[in-house]
PDB file of C-alpha atoms in Angstrom:
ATOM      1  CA  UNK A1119     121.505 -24.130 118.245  1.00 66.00           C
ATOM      2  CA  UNK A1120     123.450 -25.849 120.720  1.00 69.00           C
ATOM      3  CA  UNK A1121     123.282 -30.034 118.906  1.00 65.00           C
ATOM      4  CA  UNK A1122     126.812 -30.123 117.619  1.00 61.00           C
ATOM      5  CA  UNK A1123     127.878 -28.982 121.232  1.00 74.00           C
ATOM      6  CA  UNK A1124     126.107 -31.443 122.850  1.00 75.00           C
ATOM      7  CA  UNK A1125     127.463 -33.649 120.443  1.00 75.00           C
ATOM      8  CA  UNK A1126     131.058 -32.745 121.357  1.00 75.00           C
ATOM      9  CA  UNK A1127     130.585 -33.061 124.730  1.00 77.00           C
ATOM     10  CA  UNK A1128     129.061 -36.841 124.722  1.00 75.00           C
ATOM     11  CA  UNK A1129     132.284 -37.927 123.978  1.00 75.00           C
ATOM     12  CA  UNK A1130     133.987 -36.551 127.550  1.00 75.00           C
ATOM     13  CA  UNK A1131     131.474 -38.172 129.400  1.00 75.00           C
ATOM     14  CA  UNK A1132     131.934 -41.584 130.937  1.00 70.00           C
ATOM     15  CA  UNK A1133     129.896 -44.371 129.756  1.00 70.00           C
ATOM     16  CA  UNK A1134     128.002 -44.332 133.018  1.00 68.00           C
ATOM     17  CA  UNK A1135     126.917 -41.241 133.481  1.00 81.00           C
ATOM     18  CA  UNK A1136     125.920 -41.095 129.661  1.00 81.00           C
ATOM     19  CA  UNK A1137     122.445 -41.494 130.568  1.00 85.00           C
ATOM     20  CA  UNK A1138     122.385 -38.022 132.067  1.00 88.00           C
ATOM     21  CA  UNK A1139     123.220 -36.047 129.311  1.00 87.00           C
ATOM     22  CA  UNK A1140     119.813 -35.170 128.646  1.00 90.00           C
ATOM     23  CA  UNK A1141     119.177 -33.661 132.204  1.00 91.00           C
ATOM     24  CA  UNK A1142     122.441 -32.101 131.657  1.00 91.00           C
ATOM     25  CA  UNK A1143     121.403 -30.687 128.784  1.00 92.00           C
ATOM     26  CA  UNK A1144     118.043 -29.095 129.915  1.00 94.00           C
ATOM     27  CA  UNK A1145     119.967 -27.506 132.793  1.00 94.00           C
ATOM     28  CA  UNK A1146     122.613 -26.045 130.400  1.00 94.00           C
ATOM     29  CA  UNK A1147     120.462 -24.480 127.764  1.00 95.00           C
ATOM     30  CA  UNK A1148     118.578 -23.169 130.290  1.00 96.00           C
ATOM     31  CA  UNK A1149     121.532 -21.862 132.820  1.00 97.00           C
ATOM     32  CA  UNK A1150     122.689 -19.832 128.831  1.00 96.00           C
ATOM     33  CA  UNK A1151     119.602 -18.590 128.156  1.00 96.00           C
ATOM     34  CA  UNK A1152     119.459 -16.398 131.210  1.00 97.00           C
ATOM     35  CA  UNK A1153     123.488 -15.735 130.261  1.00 97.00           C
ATOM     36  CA  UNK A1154     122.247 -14.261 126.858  1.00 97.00           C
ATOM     37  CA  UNK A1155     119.332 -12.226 129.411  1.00 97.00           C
ATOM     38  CA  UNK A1156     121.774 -10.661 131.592  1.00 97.00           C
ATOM     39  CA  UNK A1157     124.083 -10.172 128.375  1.00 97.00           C
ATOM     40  CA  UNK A1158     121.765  -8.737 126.430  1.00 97.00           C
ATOM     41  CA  UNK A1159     120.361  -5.936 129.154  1.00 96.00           C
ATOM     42  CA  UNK A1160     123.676  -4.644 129.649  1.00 95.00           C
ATOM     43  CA  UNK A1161     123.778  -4.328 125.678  1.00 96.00           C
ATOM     44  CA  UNK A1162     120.626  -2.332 125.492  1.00 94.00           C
ATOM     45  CA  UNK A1163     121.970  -0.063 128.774  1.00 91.00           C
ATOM     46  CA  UNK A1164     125.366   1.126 126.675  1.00 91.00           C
ATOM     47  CA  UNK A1165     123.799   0.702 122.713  1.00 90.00           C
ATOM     48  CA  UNK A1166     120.290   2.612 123.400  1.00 87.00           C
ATOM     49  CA  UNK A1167     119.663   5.153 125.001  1.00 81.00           C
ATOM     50  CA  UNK A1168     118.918   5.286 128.214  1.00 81.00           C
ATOM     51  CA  UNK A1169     116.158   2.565 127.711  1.00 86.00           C
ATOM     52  CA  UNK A1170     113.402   2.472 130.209  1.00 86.00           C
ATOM     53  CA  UNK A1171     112.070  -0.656 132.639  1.00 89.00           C
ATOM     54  CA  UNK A1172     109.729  -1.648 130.294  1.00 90.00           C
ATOM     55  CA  UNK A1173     112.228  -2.421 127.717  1.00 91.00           C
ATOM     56  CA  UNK A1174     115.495  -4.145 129.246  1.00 88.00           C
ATOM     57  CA  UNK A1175     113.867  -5.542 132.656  1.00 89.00           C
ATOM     58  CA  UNK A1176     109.899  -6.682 131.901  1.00 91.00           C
ATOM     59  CA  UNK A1177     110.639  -6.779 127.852  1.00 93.00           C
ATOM     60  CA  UNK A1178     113.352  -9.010 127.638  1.00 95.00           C
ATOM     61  CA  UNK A1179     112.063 -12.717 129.560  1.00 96.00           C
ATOM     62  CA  UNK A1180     113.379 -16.103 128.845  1.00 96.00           C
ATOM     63  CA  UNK A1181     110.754 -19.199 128.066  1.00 96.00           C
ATOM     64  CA  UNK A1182     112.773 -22.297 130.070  1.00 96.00           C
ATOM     65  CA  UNK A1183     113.054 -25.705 128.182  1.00 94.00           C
ATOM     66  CA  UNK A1184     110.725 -28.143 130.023  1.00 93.00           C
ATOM     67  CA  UNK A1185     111.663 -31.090 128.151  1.00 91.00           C
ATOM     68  CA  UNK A1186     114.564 -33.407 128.276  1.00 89.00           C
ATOM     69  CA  UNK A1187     114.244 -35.033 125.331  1.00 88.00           C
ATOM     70  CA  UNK A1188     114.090 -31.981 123.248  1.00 89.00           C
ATOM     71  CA  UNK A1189     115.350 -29.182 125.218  1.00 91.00           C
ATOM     72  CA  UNK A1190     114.440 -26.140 123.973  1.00 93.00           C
ATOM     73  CA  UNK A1191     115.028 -22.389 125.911  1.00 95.00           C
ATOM     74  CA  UNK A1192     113.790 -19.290 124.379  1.00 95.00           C
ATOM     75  CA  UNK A1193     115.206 -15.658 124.468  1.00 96.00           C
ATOM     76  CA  UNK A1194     113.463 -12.454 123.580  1.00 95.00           C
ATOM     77  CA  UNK A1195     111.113  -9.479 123.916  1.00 96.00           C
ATOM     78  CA  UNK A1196     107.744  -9.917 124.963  1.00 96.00           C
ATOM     79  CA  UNK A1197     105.427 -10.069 122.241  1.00 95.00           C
ATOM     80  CA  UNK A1198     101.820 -11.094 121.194  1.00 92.00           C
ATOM     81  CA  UNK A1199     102.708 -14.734 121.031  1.00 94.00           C
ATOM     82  CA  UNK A1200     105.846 -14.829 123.669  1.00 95.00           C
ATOM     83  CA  UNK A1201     106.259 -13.898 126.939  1.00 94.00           C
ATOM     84  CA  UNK A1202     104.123 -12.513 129.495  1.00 93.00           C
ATOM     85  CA  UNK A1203     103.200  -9.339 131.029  1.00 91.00           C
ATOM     86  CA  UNK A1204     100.947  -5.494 130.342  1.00 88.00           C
ATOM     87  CA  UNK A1205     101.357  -3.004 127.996  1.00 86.00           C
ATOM     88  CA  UNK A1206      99.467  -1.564 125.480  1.00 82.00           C
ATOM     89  CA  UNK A1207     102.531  -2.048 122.723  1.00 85.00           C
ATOM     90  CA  UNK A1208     104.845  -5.422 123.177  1.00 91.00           C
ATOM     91  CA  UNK A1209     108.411  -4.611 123.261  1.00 93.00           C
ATOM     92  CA  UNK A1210     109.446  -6.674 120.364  1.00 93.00           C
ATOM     93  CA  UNK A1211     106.520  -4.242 118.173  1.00 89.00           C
ATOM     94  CA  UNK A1212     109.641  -1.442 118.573  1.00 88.00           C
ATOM     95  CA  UNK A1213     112.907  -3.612 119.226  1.00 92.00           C
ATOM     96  CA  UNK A1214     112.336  -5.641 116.402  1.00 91.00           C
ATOM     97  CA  UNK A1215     112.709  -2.663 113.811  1.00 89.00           C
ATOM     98  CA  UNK A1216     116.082  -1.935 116.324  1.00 91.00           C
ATOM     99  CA  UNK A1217     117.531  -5.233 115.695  1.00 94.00           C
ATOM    100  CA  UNK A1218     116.282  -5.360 111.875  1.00 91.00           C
ATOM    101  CA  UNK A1219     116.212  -2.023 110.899  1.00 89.00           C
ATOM    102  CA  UNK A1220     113.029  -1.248 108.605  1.00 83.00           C
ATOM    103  CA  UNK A1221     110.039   1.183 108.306  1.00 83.00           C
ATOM    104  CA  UNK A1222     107.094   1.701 111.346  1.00 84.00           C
ATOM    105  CA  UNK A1223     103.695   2.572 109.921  1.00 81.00           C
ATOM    106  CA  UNK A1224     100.898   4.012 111.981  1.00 81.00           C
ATOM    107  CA  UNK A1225      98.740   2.044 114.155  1.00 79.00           C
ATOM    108  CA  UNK A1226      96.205   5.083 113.194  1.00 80.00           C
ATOM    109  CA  UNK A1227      96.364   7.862 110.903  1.00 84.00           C
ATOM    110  CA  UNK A1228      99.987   8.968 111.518  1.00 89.00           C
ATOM    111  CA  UNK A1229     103.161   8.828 113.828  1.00 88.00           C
ATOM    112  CA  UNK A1230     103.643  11.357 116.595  1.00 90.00           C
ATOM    113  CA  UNK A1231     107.486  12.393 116.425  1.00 89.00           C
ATOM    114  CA  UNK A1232     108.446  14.999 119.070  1.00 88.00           C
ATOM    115  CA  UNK A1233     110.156  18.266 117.820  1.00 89.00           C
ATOM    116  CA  UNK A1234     113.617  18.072 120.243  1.00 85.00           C
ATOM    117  CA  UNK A1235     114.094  21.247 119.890  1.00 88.00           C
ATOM    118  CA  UNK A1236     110.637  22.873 120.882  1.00 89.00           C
ATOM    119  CA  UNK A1237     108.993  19.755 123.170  1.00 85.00           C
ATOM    120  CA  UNK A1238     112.033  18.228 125.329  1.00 81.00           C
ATOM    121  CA  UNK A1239     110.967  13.775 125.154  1.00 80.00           C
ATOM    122  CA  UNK A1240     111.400  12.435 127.953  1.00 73.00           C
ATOM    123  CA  UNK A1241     114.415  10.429 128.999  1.00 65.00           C
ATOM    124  CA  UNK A1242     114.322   7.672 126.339  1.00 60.00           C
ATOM    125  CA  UNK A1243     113.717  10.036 123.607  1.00 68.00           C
ATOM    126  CA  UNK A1244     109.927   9.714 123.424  1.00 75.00           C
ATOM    127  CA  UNK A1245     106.962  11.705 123.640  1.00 84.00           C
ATOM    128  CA  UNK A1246     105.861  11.112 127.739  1.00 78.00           C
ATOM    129  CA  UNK A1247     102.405   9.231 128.436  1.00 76.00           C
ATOM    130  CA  UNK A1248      99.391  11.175 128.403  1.00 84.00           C
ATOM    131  CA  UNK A1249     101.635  15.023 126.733  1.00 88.00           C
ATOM    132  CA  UNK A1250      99.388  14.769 123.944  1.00 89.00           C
ATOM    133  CA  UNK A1251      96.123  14.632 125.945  1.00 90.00           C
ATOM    134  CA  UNK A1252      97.701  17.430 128.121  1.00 91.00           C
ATOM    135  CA  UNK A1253      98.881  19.662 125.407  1.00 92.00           C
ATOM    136  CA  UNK A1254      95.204  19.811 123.400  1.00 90.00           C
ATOM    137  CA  UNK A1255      93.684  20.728 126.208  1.00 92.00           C
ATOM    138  CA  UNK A1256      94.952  23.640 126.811  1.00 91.00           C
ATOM    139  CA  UNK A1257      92.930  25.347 123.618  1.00 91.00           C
ATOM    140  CA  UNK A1258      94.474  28.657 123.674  1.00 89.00           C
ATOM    141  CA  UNK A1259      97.863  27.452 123.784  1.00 91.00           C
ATOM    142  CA  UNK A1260      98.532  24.357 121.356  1.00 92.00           C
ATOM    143  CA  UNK A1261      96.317  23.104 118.333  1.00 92.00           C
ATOM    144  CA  UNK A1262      96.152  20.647 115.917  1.00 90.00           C
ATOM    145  CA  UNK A1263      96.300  20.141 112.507  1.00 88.00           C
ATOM    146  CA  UNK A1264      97.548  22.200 109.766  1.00 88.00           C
ATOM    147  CA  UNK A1265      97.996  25.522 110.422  1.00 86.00           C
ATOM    148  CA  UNK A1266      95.465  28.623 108.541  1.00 80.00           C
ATOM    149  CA  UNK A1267      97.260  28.878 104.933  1.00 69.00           C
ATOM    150  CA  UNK A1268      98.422  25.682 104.876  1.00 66.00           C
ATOM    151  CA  UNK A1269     101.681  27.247 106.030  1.00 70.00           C
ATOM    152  CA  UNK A1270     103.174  23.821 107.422  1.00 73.00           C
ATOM    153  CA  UNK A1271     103.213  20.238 108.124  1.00 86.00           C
ATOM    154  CA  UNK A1272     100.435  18.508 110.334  1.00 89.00           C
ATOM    155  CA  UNK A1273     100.813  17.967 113.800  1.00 91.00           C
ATOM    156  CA  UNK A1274     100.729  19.695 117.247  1.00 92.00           C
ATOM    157  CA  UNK A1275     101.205  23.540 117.020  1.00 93.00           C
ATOM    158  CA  UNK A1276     101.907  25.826 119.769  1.00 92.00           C
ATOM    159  CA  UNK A1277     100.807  29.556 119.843  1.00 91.00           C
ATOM    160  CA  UNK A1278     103.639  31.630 121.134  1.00 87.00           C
ATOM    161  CA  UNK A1279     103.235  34.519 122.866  1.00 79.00           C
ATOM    162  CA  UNK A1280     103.546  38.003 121.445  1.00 70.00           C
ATOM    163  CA  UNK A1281     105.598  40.898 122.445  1.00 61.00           C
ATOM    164  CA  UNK A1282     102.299  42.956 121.966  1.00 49.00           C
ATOM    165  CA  UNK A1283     100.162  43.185 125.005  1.00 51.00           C
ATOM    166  CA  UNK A1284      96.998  44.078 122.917  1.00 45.00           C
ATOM    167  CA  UNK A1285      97.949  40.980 120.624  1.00 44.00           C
ATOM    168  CA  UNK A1286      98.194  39.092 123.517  1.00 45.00           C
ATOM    169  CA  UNK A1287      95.441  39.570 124.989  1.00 45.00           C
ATOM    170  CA  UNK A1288      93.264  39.043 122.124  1.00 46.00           C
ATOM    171  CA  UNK A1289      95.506  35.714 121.312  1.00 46.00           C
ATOM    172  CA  UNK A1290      96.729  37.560 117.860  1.00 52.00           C
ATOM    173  CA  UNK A1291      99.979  38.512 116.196  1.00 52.00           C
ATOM    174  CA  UNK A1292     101.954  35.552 117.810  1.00 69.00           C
ATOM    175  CA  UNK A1293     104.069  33.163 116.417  1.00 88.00           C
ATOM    176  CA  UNK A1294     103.743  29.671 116.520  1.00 90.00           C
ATOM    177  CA  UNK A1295     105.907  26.650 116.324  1.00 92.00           C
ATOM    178  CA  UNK A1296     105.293  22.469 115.975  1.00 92.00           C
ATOM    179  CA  UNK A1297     106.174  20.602 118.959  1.00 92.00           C
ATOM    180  CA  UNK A1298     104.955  17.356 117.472  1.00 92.00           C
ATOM    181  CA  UNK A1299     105.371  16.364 114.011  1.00 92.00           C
ATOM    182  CA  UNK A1300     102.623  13.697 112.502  1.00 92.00           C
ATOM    183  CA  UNK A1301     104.550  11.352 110.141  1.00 90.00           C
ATOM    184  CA  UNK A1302     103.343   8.704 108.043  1.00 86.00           C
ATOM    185  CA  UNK A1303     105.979   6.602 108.153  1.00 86.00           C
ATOM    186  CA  UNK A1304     109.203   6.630 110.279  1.00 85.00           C
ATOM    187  CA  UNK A1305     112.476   4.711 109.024  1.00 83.00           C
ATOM    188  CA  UNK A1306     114.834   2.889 111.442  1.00 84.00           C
ATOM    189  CA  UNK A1307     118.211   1.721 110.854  1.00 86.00           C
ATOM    190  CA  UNK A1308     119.839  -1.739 112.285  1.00 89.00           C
ATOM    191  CA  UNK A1309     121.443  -0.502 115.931  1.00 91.00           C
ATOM    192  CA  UNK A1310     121.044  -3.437 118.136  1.00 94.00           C
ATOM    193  CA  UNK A1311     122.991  -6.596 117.475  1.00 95.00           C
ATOM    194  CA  UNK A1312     120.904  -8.917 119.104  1.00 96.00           C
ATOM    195  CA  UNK A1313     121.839 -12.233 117.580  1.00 94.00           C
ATOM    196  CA  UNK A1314     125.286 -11.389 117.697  1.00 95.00           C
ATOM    197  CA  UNK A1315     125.115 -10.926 121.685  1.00 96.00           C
ATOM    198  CA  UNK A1316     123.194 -14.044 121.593  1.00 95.00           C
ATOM    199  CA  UNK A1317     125.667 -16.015 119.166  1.00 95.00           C
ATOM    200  CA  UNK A1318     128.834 -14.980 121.119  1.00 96.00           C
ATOM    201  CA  UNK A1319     127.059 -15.897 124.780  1.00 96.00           C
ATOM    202  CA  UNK A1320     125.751 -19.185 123.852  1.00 94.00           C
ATOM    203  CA  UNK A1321     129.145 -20.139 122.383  1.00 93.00           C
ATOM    204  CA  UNK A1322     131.235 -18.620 125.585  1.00 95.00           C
ATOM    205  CA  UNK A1323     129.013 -20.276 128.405  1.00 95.00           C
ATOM    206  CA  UNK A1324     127.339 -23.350 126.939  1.00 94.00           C
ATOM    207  CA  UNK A1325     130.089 -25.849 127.870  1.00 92.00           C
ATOM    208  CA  UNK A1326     130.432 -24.473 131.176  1.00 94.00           C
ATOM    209  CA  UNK A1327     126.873 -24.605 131.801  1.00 95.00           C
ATOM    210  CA  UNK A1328     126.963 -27.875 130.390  1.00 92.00           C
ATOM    211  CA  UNK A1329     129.962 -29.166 132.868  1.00 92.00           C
ATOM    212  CA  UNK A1330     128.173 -27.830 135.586  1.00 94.00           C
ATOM    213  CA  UNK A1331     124.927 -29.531 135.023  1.00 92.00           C
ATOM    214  CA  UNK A1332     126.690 -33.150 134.222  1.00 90.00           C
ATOM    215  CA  UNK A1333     128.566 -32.623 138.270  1.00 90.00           C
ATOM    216  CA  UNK A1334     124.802 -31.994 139.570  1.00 91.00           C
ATOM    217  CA  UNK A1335     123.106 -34.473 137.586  1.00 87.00           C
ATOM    218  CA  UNK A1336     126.421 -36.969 138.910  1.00 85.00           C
ATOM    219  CA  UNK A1337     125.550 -35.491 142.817  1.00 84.00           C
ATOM    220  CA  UNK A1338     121.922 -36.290 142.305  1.00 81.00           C
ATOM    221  CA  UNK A1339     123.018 -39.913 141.652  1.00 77.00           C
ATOM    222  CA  UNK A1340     125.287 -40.031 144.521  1.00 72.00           C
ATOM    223  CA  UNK A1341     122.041 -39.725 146.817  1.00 68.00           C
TER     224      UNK A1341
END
């Protein structure tokens, strides 16, 4: 909240250009909300790791005050009742649990979680679009489930290839490893300091911003 600011600031403004605080205003909280934007995409570039389009560019959009009278800007990742845009899974479903910290539950039955060290994710850590599709159907290499004995966790098994050419050939006597673990739950810890990006921008540019819309507000009287 920017009111005490605003507040502040009356009192440097001339009697006659009073009346254009509100315009000022309006252009201000909206000239910071895009600061906090730009702020907050470089955040999510060095904090996360390497974080894809989806996330920092299209996820993150800014909701522009329309009113003078009550100016209000809004800053955030798209979600099911903010912003716009496509995608099966808002942004905010996964940042907010970044910013908060907290538990994910499954949308379904479980959670796929790629196994680093036997499926390499793709470059933001995650399991690519459409692997899991890919991987099942190829029958004689990967199933799923649990595998025979009950030897192991659920999830997406791969059947590795034996030494032994008869084994081989008849698909026996091979190991097998998980490439995709499915987990009930997943837990997340706190890594992205949203507000605090948002605090410290809004309280470094808002006067500025707030200058420079009382000069063009002044300039549009000059006309």
């Amino acid at each position: 909240s920017v009111k005490s600011d605003i507040a502040k600031l009356r009192k440097d403004v001339g009697v006659l250009f009073r009346s254009q605080i509100p315009f000022a205003s309006q252009v201000a909280i909206n000239a910071t909300a895009f600061d906090v934007r730009r702020a907050t995409q470089t955040a999510l570039k060095s904090r996360l790791h390497k974080p894809t389009q989806y996330t920092f560019k299209s996820g993150l959009q800014v909701e522009k005050a329309t009113s003078k009278k009550n100016p209000i800007a809004k800053v955030g990742f798209r979600s099911e009742t903010f912003g716009k845009g496509s995608g099966s899974i808002p942004q905010a479903d996964y940042m907010k649990r970044l910013i908060e910290g907290g538990t994910r539950l499954p949308r379904g039955k479980s959670i796929p979680v790629p196994v680093p060290k036997n499926m390499k994710p793709n470059k933001s850590g995650n399991i690519p679009r459409g692997k899991i599709n890919r991987l099942l159907g190829d029958k004689d290499r990967y199933f799923s489930g649990v595998p025979n004995g009950g030897k192991g966790d659920a999830g997406i098994w791969e059947r590795m290839p034996s030494n032994s050419k008869r084994a081989k050939s008849k698909n026996k006597g091979g190991k097998i490893r998980m490439v995709i673990a499915f987990e009930s739950k997943t837990q997340y810890q706190s890594i992205f300091p949203f507000k605090k990006i948002a605090s410290t921008i809004v309280k470094r540019k808002f006067k500025r911003n707030f200058q420079d819309g009382m000069r063009f507000a002044i300039k549009r009287l000059a006309r």
